[in-house]
Each structure stands twice: as structure tokens, then as C-alpha cells.
Short mmCIF file of C-alpha atoms in Angstrom, two decimals:
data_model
loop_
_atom_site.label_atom_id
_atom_site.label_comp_id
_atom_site.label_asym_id
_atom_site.label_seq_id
_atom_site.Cartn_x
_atom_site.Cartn_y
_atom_site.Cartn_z
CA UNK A 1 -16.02 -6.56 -6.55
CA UNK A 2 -16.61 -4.09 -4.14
CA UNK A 3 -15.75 -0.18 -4.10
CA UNK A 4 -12.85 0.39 -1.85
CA UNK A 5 -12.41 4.16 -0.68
CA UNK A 6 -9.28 4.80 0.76
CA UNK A 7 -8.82 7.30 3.72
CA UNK A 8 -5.00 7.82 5.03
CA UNK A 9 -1.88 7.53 3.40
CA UNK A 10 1.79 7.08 4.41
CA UNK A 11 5.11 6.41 3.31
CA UNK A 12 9.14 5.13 4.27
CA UNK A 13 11.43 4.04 3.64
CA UNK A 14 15.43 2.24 4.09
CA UNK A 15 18.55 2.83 2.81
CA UNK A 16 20.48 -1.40 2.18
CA UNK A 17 24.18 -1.09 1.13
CA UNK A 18 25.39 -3.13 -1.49
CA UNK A 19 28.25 -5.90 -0.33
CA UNK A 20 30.00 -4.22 -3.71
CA UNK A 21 29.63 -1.84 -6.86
CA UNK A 22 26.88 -3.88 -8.61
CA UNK A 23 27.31 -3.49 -12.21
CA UNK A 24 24.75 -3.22 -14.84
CA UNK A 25 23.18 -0.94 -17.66
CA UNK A 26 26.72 0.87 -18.22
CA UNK A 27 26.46 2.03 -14.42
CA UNK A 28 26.89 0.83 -11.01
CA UNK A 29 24.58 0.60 -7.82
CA UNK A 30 26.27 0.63 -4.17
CA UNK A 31 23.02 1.14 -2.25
CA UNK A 32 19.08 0.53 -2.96
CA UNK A 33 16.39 1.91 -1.07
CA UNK A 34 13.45 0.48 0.40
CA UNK A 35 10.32 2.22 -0.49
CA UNK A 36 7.37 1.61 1.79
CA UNK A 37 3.64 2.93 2.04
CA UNK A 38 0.73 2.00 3.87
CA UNK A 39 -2.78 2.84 2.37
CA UNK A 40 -5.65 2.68 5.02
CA UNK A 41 -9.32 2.13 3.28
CA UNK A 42 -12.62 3.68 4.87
CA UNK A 43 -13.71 -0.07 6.55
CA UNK A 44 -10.32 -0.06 8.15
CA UNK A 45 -7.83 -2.46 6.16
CA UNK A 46 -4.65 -1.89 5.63
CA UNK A 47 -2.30 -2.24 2.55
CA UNK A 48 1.49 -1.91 3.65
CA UNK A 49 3.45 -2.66 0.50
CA UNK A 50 6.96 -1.80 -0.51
CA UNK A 51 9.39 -1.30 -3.47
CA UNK A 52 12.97 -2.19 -4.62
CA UNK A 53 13.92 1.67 -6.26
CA UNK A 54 16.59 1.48 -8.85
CA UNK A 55 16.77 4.74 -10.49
CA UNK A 56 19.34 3.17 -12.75
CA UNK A 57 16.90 0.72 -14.28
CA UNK A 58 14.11 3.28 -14.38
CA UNK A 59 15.94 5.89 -15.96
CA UNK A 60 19.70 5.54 -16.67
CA UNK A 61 20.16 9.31 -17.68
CA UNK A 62 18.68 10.09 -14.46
CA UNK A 63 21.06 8.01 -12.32
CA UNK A 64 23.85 9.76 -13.95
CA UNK A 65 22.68 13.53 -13.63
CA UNK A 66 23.10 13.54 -10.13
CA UNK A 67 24.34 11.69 -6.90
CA UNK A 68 23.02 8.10 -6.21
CA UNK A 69 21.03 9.53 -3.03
CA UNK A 70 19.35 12.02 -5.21
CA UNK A 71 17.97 10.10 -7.75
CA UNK A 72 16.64 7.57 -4.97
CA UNK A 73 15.08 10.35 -3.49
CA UNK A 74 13.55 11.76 -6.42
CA UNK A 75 12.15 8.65 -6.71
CA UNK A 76 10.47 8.95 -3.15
CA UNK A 77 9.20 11.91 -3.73
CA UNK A 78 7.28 10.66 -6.86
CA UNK A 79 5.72 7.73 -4.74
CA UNK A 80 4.61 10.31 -2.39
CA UNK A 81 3.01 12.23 -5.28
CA UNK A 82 0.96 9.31 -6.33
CA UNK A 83 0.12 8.97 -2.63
CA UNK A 84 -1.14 12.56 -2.22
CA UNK A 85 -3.17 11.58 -5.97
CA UNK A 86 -5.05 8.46 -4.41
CA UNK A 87 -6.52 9.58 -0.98
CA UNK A 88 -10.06 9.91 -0.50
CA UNK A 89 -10.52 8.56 -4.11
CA UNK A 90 -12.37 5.05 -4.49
CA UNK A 91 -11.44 2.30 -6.59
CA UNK A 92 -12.43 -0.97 -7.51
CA UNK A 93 -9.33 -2.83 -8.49
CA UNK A 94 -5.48 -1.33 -8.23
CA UNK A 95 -5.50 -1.83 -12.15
CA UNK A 96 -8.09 0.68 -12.88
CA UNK A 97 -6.87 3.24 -10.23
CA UNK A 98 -3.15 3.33 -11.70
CA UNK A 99 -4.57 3.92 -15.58
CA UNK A 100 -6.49 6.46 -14.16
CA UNK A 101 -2.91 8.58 -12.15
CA UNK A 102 -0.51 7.27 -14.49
CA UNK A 103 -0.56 9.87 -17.53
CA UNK A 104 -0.59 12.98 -15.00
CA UNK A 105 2.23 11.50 -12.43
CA UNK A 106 4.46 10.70 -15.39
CA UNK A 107 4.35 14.70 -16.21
CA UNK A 108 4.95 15.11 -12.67
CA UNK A 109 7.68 12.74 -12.64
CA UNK A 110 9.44 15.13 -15.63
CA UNK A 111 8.94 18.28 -13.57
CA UNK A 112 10.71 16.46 -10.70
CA UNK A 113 13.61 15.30 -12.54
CA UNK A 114 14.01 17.70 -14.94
CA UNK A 115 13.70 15.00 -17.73
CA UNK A 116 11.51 15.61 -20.67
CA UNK A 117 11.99 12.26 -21.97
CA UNK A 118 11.76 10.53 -18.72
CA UNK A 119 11.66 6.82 -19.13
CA UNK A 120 7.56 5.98 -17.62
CA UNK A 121 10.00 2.84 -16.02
CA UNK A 122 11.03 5.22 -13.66
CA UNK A 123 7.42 6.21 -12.80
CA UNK A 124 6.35 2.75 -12.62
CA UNK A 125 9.42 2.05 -9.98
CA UNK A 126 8.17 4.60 -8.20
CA UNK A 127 4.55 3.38 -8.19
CA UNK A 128 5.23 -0.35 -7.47
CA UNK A 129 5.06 0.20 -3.48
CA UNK A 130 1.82 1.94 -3.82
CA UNK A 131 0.68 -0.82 -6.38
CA UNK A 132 1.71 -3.91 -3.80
CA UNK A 133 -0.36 -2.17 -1.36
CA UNK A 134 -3.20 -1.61 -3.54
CA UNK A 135 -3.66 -5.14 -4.21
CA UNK A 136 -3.68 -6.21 -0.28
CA UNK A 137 -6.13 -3.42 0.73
CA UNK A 138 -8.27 -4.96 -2.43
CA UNK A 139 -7.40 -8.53 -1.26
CA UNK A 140 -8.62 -7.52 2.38
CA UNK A 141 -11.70 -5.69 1.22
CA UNK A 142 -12.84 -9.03 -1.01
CA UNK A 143 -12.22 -11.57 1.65
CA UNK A 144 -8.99 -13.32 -1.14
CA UNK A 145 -6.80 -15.46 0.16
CA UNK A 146 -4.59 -16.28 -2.74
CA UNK A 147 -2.54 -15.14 -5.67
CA UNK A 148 -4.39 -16.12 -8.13
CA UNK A 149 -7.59 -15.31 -6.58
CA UNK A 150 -5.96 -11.82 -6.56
CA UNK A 151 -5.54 -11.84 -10.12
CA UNK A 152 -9.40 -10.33 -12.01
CA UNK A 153 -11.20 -12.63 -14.00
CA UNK A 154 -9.86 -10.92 -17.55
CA UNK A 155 -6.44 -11.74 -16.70
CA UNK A 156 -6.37 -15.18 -14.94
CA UNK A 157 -5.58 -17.45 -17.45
CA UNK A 158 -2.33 -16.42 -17.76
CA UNK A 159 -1.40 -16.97 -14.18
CA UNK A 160 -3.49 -20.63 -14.56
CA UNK A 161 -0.47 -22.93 -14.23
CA UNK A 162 1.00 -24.92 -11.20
CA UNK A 163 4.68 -25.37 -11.80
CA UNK A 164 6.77 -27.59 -9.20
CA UNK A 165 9.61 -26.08 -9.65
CA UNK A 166 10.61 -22.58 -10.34
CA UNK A 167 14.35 -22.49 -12.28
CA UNK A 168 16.93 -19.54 -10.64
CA UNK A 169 18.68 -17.65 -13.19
CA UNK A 170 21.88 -17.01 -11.54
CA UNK A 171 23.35 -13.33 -11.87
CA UNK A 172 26.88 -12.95 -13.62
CA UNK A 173 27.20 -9.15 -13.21
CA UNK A 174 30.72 -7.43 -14.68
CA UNK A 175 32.20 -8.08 -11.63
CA UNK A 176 31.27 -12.05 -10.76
CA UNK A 177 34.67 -13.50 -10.39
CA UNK A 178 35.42 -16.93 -11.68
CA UNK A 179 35.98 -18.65 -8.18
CA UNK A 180 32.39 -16.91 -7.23
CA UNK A 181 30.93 -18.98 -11.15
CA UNK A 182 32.59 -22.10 -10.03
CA UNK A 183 30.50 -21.98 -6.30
CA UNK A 184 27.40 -21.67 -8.05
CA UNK A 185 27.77 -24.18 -10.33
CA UNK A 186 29.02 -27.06 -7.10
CA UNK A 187 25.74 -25.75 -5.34
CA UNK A 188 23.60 -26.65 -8.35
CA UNK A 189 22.69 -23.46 -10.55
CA UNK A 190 22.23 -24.29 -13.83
CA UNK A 191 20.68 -21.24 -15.64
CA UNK A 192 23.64 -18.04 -15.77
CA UNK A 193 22.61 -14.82 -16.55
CA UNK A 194 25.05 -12.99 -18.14
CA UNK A 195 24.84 -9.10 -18.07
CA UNK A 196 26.52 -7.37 -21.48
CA UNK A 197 26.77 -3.95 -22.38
CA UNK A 198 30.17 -3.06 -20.31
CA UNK A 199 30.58 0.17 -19.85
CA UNK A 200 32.52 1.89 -22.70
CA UNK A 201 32.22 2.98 -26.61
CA UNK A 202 30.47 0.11 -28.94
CA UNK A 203 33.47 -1.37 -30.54
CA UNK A 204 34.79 -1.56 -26.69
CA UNK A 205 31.94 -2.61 -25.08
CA UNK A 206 31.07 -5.43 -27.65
CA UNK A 207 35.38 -6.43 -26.77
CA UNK A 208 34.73 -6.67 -23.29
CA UNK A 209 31.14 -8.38 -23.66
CA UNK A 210 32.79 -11.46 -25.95
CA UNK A 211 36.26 -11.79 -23.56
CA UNK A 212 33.57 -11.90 -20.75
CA UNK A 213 31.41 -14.61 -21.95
CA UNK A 214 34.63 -16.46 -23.35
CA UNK A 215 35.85 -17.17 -19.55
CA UNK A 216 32.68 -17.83 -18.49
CA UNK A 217 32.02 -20.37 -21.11
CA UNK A 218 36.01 -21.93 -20.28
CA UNK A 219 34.43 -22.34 -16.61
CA UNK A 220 30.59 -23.92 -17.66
CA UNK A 221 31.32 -25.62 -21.32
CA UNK A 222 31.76 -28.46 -19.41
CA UNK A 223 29.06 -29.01 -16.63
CA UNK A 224 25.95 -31.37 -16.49
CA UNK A 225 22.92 -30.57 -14.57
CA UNK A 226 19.96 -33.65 -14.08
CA UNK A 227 17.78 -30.33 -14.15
CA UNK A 228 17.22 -30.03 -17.54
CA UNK A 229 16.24 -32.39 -20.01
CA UNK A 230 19.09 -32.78 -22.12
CA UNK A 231 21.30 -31.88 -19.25
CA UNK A 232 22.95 -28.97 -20.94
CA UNK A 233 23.37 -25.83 -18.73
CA UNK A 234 22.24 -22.70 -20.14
CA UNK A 235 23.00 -18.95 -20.30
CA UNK A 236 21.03 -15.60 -20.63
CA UNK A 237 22.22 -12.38 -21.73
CA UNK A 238 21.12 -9.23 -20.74
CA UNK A 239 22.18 -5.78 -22.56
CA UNK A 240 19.48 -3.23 -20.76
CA UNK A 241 19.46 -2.07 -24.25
CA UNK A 242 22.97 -0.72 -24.45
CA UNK A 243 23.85 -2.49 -28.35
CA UNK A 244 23.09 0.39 -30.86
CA UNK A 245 21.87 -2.05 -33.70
CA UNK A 246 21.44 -5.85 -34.62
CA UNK A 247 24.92 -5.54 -36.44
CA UNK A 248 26.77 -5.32 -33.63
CA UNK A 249 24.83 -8.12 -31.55
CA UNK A 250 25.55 -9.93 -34.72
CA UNK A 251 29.14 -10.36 -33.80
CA UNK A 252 28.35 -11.53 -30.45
CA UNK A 253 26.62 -13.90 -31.06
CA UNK A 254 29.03 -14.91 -33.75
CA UNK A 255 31.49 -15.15 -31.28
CA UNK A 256 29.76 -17.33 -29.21
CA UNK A 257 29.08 -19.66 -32.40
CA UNK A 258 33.18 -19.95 -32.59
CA UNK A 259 33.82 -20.60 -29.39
CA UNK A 260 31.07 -23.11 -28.96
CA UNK A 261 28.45 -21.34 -26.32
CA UNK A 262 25.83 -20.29 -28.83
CA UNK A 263 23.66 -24.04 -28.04
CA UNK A 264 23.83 -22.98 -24.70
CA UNK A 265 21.83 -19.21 -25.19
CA UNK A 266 18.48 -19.80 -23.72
CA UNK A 267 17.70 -16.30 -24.83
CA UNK A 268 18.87 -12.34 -25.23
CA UNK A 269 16.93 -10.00 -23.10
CA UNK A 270 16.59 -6.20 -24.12
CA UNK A 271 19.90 -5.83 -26.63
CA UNK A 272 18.91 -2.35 -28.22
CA UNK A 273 17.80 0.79 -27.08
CA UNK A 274 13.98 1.39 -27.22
CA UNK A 275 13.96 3.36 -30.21
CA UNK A 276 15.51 0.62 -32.41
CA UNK A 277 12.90 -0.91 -34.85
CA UNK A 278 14.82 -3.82 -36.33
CA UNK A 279 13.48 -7.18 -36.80
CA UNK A 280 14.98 -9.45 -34.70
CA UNK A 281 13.23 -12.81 -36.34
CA UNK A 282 16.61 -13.79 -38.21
CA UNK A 283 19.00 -13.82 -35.54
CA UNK A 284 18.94 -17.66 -34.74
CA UNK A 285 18.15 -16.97 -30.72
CA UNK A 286 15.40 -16.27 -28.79
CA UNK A 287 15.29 -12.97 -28.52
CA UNK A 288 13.30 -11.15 -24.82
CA UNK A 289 11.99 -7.89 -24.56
CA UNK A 290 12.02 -6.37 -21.25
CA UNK A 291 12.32 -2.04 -20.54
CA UNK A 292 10.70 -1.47 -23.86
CA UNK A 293 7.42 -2.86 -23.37
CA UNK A 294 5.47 -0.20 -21.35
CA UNK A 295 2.33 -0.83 -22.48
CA UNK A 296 0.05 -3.31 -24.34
CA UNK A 297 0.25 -1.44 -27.68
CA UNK A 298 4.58 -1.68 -27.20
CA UNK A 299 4.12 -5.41 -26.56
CA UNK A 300 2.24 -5.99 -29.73
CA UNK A 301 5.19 -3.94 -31.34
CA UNK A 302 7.61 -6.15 -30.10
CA UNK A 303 5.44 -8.84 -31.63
CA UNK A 304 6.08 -7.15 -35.05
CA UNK A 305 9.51 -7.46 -34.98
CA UNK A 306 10.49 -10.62 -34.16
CA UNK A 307 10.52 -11.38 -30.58
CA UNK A 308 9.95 -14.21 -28.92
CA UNK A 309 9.78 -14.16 -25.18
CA UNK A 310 8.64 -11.27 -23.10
CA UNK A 311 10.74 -10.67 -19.36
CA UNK A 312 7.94 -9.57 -16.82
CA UNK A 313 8.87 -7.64 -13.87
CA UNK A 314 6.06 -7.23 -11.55
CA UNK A 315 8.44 -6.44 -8.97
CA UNK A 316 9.23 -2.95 -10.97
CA UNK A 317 6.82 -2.42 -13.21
CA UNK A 318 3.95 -3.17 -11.26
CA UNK A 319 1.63 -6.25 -10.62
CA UNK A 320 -0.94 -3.72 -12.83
CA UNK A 321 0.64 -3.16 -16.08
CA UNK A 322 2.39 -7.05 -15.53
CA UNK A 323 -0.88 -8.21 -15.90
CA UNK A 324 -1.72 -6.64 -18.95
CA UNK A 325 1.62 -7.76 -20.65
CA UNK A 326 0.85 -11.37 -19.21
CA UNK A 327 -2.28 -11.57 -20.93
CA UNK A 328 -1.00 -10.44 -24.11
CA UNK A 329 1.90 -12.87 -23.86
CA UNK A 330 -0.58 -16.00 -23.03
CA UNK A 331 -3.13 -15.11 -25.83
CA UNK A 332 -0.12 -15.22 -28.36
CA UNK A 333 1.68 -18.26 -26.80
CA UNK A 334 4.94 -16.53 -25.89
CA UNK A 335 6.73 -17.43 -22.85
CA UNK A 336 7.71 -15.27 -20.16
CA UNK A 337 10.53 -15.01 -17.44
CA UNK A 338 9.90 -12.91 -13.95
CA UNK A 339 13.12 -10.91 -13.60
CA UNK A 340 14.82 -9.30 -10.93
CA UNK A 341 15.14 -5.91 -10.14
CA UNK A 342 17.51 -6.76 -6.74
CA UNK A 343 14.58 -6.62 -4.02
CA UNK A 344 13.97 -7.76 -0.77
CA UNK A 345 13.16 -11.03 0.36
CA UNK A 346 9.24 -10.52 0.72
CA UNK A 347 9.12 -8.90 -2.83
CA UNK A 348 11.07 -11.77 -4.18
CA UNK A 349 7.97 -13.88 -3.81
CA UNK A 350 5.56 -11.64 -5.21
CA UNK A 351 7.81 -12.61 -8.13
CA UNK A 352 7.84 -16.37 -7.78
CA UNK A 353 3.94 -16.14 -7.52
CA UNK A 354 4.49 -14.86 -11.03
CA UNK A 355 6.95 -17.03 -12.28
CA UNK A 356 5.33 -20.34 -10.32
CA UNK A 357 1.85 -19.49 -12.27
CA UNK A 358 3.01 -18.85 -15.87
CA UNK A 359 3.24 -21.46 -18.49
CA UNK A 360 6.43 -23.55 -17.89
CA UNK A 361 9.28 -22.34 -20.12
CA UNK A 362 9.86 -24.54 -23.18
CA UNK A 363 12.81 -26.68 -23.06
CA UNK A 364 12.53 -26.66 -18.82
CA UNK A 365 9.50 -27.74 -18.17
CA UNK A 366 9.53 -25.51 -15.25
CA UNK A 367 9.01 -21.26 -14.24
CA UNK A 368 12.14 -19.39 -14.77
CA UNK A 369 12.86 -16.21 -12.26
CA UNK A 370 15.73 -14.42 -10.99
CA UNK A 371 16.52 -13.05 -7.45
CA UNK A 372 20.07 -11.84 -6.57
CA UNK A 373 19.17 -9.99 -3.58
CA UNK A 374 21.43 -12.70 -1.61
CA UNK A 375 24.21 -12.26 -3.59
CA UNK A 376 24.33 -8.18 -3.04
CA UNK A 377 22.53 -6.65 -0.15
CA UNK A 378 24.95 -6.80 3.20
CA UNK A 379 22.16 -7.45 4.81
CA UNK A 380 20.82 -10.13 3.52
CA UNK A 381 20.09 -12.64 6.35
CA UNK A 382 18.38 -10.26 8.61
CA UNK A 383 16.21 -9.04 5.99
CA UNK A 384 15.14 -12.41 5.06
CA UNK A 385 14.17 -13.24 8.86
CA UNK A 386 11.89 -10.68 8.48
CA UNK A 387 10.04 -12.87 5.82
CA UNK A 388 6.53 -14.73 7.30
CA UNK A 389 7.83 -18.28 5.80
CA UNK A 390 11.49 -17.66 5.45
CA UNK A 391 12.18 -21.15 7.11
CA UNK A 392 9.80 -23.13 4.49
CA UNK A 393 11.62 -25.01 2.24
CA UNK A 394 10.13 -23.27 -0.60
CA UNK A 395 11.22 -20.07 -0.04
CA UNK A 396 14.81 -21.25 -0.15
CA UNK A 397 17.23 -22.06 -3.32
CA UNK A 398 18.11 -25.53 -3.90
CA UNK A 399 20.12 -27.11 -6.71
CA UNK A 400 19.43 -24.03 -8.53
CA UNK A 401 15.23 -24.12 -7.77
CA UNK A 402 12.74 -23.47 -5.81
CA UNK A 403 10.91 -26.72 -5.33
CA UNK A 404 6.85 -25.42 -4.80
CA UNK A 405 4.36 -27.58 -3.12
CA UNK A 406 0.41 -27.33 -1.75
CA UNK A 407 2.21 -25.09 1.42
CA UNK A 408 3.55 -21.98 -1.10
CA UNK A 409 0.60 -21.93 -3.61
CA UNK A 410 -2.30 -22.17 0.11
CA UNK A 411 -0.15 -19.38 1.38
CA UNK A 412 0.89 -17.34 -2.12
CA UNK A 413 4.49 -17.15 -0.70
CA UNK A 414 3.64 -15.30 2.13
CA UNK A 415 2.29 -11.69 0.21
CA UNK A 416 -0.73 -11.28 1.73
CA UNK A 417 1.15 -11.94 5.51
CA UNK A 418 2.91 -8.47 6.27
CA UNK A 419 5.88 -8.87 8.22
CA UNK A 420 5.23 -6.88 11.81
CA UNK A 421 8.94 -5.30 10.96
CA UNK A 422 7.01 -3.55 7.96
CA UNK A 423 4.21 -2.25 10.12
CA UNK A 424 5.93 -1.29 12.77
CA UNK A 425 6.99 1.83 10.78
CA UNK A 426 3.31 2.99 10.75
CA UNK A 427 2.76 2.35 14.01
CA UNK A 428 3.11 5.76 15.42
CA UNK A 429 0.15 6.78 13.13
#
């Protein structure tokens, strides 16, 4: 592959409001900004890529320091840090650029927030725009007109596969009412992701947690979906590590045993906090890890102790260090689910091209993703119009999928098309 120097840099980005408080990690969002950059390489491409910030997935001790607005723009001013790192430097592909930034930005990123322990999620939030626009400039450069072509050699076989459908796990945040569970279900969803860890002391939180999944259950114990092979439909829990120990999840999912949900628990993504070592092997569910793996060496950890399915999120934690955690997860036959951070419609399918290339999850026979971007930005519809292929029936939910075909996988879901909305913010330049 060729050496790609880059020349100019740039950044911007937009402020979406939330339709409501959007609930999650023991915090709420009302707003997420829109992080964009454009990187300009010496034969004159250009790589416009963007970012989905959440400062409270990053770093929830950072979102609640300060204001909402400040942590987003503490964010921004990291990405413009790693901006200011990578001009006039060459590369060769984005993954050996960021491995090369990544140690010194993430000190940088502690002197900006005043974090010692700063959670390298955060940095990685902050790098994904530059990341996304890495891998078009190195696209451009190398004359690749796909996904997978994107994807080196090393780390191909784990994006190898061709599913037809993609499975939507559909968001039950602390706030979903009941009326808003019973829509989903008449339009066809079939997969529910349940977010845990209400805000509140353990003994409180773990309350709140089982009454929650005991009226959701009431509402889904019920339903048949042709989707799935045994037609059961199935639920996901998500704790963004707030359970302090195994003990405690222990009871959960004891709870869900006696009130009849626990054959319906696909998997548990991310109970504990990331300094809990306990083997997870013996809890009778699949259990996912997801803000604790930050690098190969924690994946291999996470191995170690018992878990069984690792949750990639390229559209946070970059495209870069996804591929390493891929790789890892393919080589040891572990299967994977792409989930959401909340982004935009364009950075939704730079997920599915994840989730449509990994090995089909077992028991579905089919990719399994999340995207709730249409369930919380106000703005939905007009920022989906801005997407290249938002009329293709592939980028659009149906009976809880997206149905893939020859058109999405020729095209790669539109990621290497950049809207003109997106470039007309450089345009001045």
C-alpha cells in the first residue's frame, strides 16, 4: 500500500437535541454532538469523517464533573489535538498512524480533563472522526471501493462473511414506556435491549433493574417472531458496568429464572466495572464484554475469565482498534455484536458494514447491531436525508432487520460516498 502524507487539517462540528433525557450508565444525555474533520493528503484526496461524542460513555466521571456542553467540548478539543499530531506526518494505513498518537494524546486527554484515570474510551471517542477519515483518504489513495477491501490483509477474515440479514436490537432505555415496547413489537422487533444499572445505591439499583425487566417481560413473554428459529423473542442486558460484583448480578438473573425470562437472555453486556476480575464462566448466560476491552492484551483477559461474546463498537472505539478486537474474536471463535453509541445515520452504516461481515450470531443465523438514533435525535428525518442511499431498502428497518443484498455490500452502505451536507462545512477552506 502506498505512503499517504497528509497536508491540511480541519474540524466541526453540530450540536442534535435529544427528543428526551436518554438514560443510561447511571446518567442521562439531552444533546450529542457531531464531531467532524476533514484530512486533505499531499495528491489531493480528501477524508471528511465524523463522530457520535458521548462523554458519558467515554468517561462517566467526566460527564458528571462538569456541564453536558463542557465535557462535549473537551472532547472537541482532544480531536483537534490529534489533528494538530497528524499533519504533515505520512502513514500507510489509519491503524498504524493511531498506535503511533495514541499513548501521548491519552496524557493529553488527562491534562485536558483533569482526570488522571481517564477512561482511553474517552480518547478513542474523540479519535473516531479522525479515524473514519483516515480510512477514506487511505481508501482514495489505493483506488478501494469496498468495505472489506478497506479492511488490511491481517485482519480480513474476520470481516469474511455475507449475512442477508442484519438483526436490530431494539433499545429499552429507563425511560421506554410500555405503550412505546408494545409499538415495537406490532412493527416486528424481536431482539430488546434492556439497559440495567438505574441510577441509585446497589441494593436500589438491582430493585429497580428486576421491577424493570418484570414489566417488560409481562408485555413480551408472550410474542412470536418467524425471525428466529425457534420463534422465541429475545432480550439483552446492558449494565455499562455499573453491578459491583457477580453476587449481585446473581440475583438478577435469579429473578429472571422466577419469573420465567431467563430462556429469553441472549446475553449480558458489560455488568461490572473494569476493575472486577471475577470469572464469569458459571453464570448460566452468555456473558459480553464491551468498555473493558481497550486493547488486544484486555480482550485476551476477558478470555480468562469466562466470557463469551465480545460487543464491538467501531462507531466509538474506532474502525482501528475494532479491527484488532475482531481478529482476536474470529481466531478464538467468539461471536460479536456491533453496538450503538446513538450516531447519525451515515455512521450507522459504518456499523452494519461491521455487523453484515461478521460471523452470523449463533442461534440467529444472522448479524446482530443496534442503532437508536431514530428513536432519540429530534432530528432524525432530516439527518437521514442527508444519507447517499437513505431511500434503498437496505438502509431501512424492517420487521426488526435490515434485509442486505448485492446493492449494500457493491456500495459498503454508502461510507465511502460523503454526503455534500458534510463537505459543505469545509468548503470555505
Amino acid at each position: 500500500m502506498k505512503n499517504i502524507e497528509i497536508t491540511a487539517v480541519d474540524s466541526n462540528f453540530q450540536r442534535e437535541e435529544l427528543n428526551h433525557y436518554f438514560g443510561f450508565k447511571g446518567g442521562y444525555l439531552t444533546e450529542l454532538w457531531q464531531n467532524i474533520v476533514s484530512i486533505k493528503s499531499k495528491k489531493g484526496f480528501e477524508g471528511i469523517g465524523m463522530a457520535t461524542q458521548s462523554v458519558l460513555y467515554g468517561d462517566a466521571d467526566v460527564f458528571t464533573s462538569t456541564s453536558e456542553s463542557n465535557g462535549n467540548a473537551l472532547m472537541y478539543v482532544l480531536t483537534n489535538r490529534a489533528l494538530r499530531k497528524i499533519v504533515n506526518r505520512q502513514f500507510e494505513n489509519p491503524i498504524e498512524l493511531l498506535d503511533q498518537i495514541i499513548p501521548e494524546l491519552h496524557n493529553e486527554g488527562k491534562e485536558i480533563t483533569g482526570k488522571v484515570g481517564l477512561n482511553i474510551n474517552f480518547l478513542y471517542n474523540a479519535l473516531l472522526s479522525v479515524d473514519n477519515a483516515l480510512w477514506l483518504l487511505y481508501a482514495y489513495e489505493n483506488d478501494i471501493s469496498t468495505f472489506y477491501e478497506m479492511i488490511p490483509e491481517a485482519y480480513r477474515r474476520a470481516f469474511s462473511f455475507r449475512n442477508n440479514k442484519v438483526a436490530l436490537m431494539y433499545l429499552l432505555s429507563y425511560d421506554t414506556t410500555l405503550e412505546d415496547i408494545k409499538k415495537a413489537v406490532a412493527e416486528g422487533y424481536f431482539i430488546f435491549k434492556i439497559k440495567t444499572g438505574f441510577p441509585g445505591r446497589p441494593e436500589e439499583m438491582l430493585q429497580k433493574d428486576m421491577d424493570r425487566l418484570t414489566e417488560i417481560y409481562a408485555i413480551l413473554k408472550d410474542v412470536k417472531t418467524p425471525q428466529t428459529p425457534d420463534g422465541k423473542v429475545y432480550y439483552t442486558m446492558d449494565a455499562n458496568g455499573r453491578y459491583p460484583n457477580k453476587e449481585l448480578l446473581a440475583k438478577y438473573l435469579e429473578h429472571a429464572k422466577t419469573i420465567g425470562a431467563f430462556s429469553h437472555i441472549l446475553f449480558y453486556e458489560e455488568p461490572f466495572a473494569e476493575e472486577n476480575n471475577e470469572d464469569v464462566s458459571d453464570l448460566g448466560v452468555l456473558i459480553a464484554a464491551d468498555e473493558s476491552i481497550h486493547t488486544e492484551a484486555d480482550a485476551y483477559k476477558k478470555l480468562s475469565l469466562g466470557y463469551g461474546a465480545f460487543v464491538l463498537k467501531g462507531i466509538a472505539k474506532t474502525l482501528s482498534v475494532t479491527a484488532k478486537i475482531a481478529k482476536i474474536a474470529y481466531d478464538h471463535a467468539i461471536p460479536c455484536i456491533c453496538a450503538d453509541l446513538t450516531v447519525n445515520p451515515v455512521l450507522v452504516d459504518w456499523n452494519k458494514n461491521i455487523a453484515a461481515t461478521l460471523q452470523p450470531f449463533p442461534g440467529l443465523n444472522m448479524g446482530l447491531m443496534e442503532t437508536n438514533g431514530d428513536l432519540n435525535y429530534k432530528n432524525w428525518d432530516e439527518m437521514k436525508a442527508r444519507h447517499p442511499y437513505s431511500g434503498e431498502k437496505w438502509a431501512n428497518v424492517s420487521n426488526g432487520v435490515f434485509d442486505l443484498n448485492e446493492h449494500f455490500y457493491k456500495h459498503s452502505g454508502g461510507i465511502l460516498l460523503v454526503p455534500d451536507y458534510y463537505k459543505n462545512l469545509f468548503k470555505h477552506k
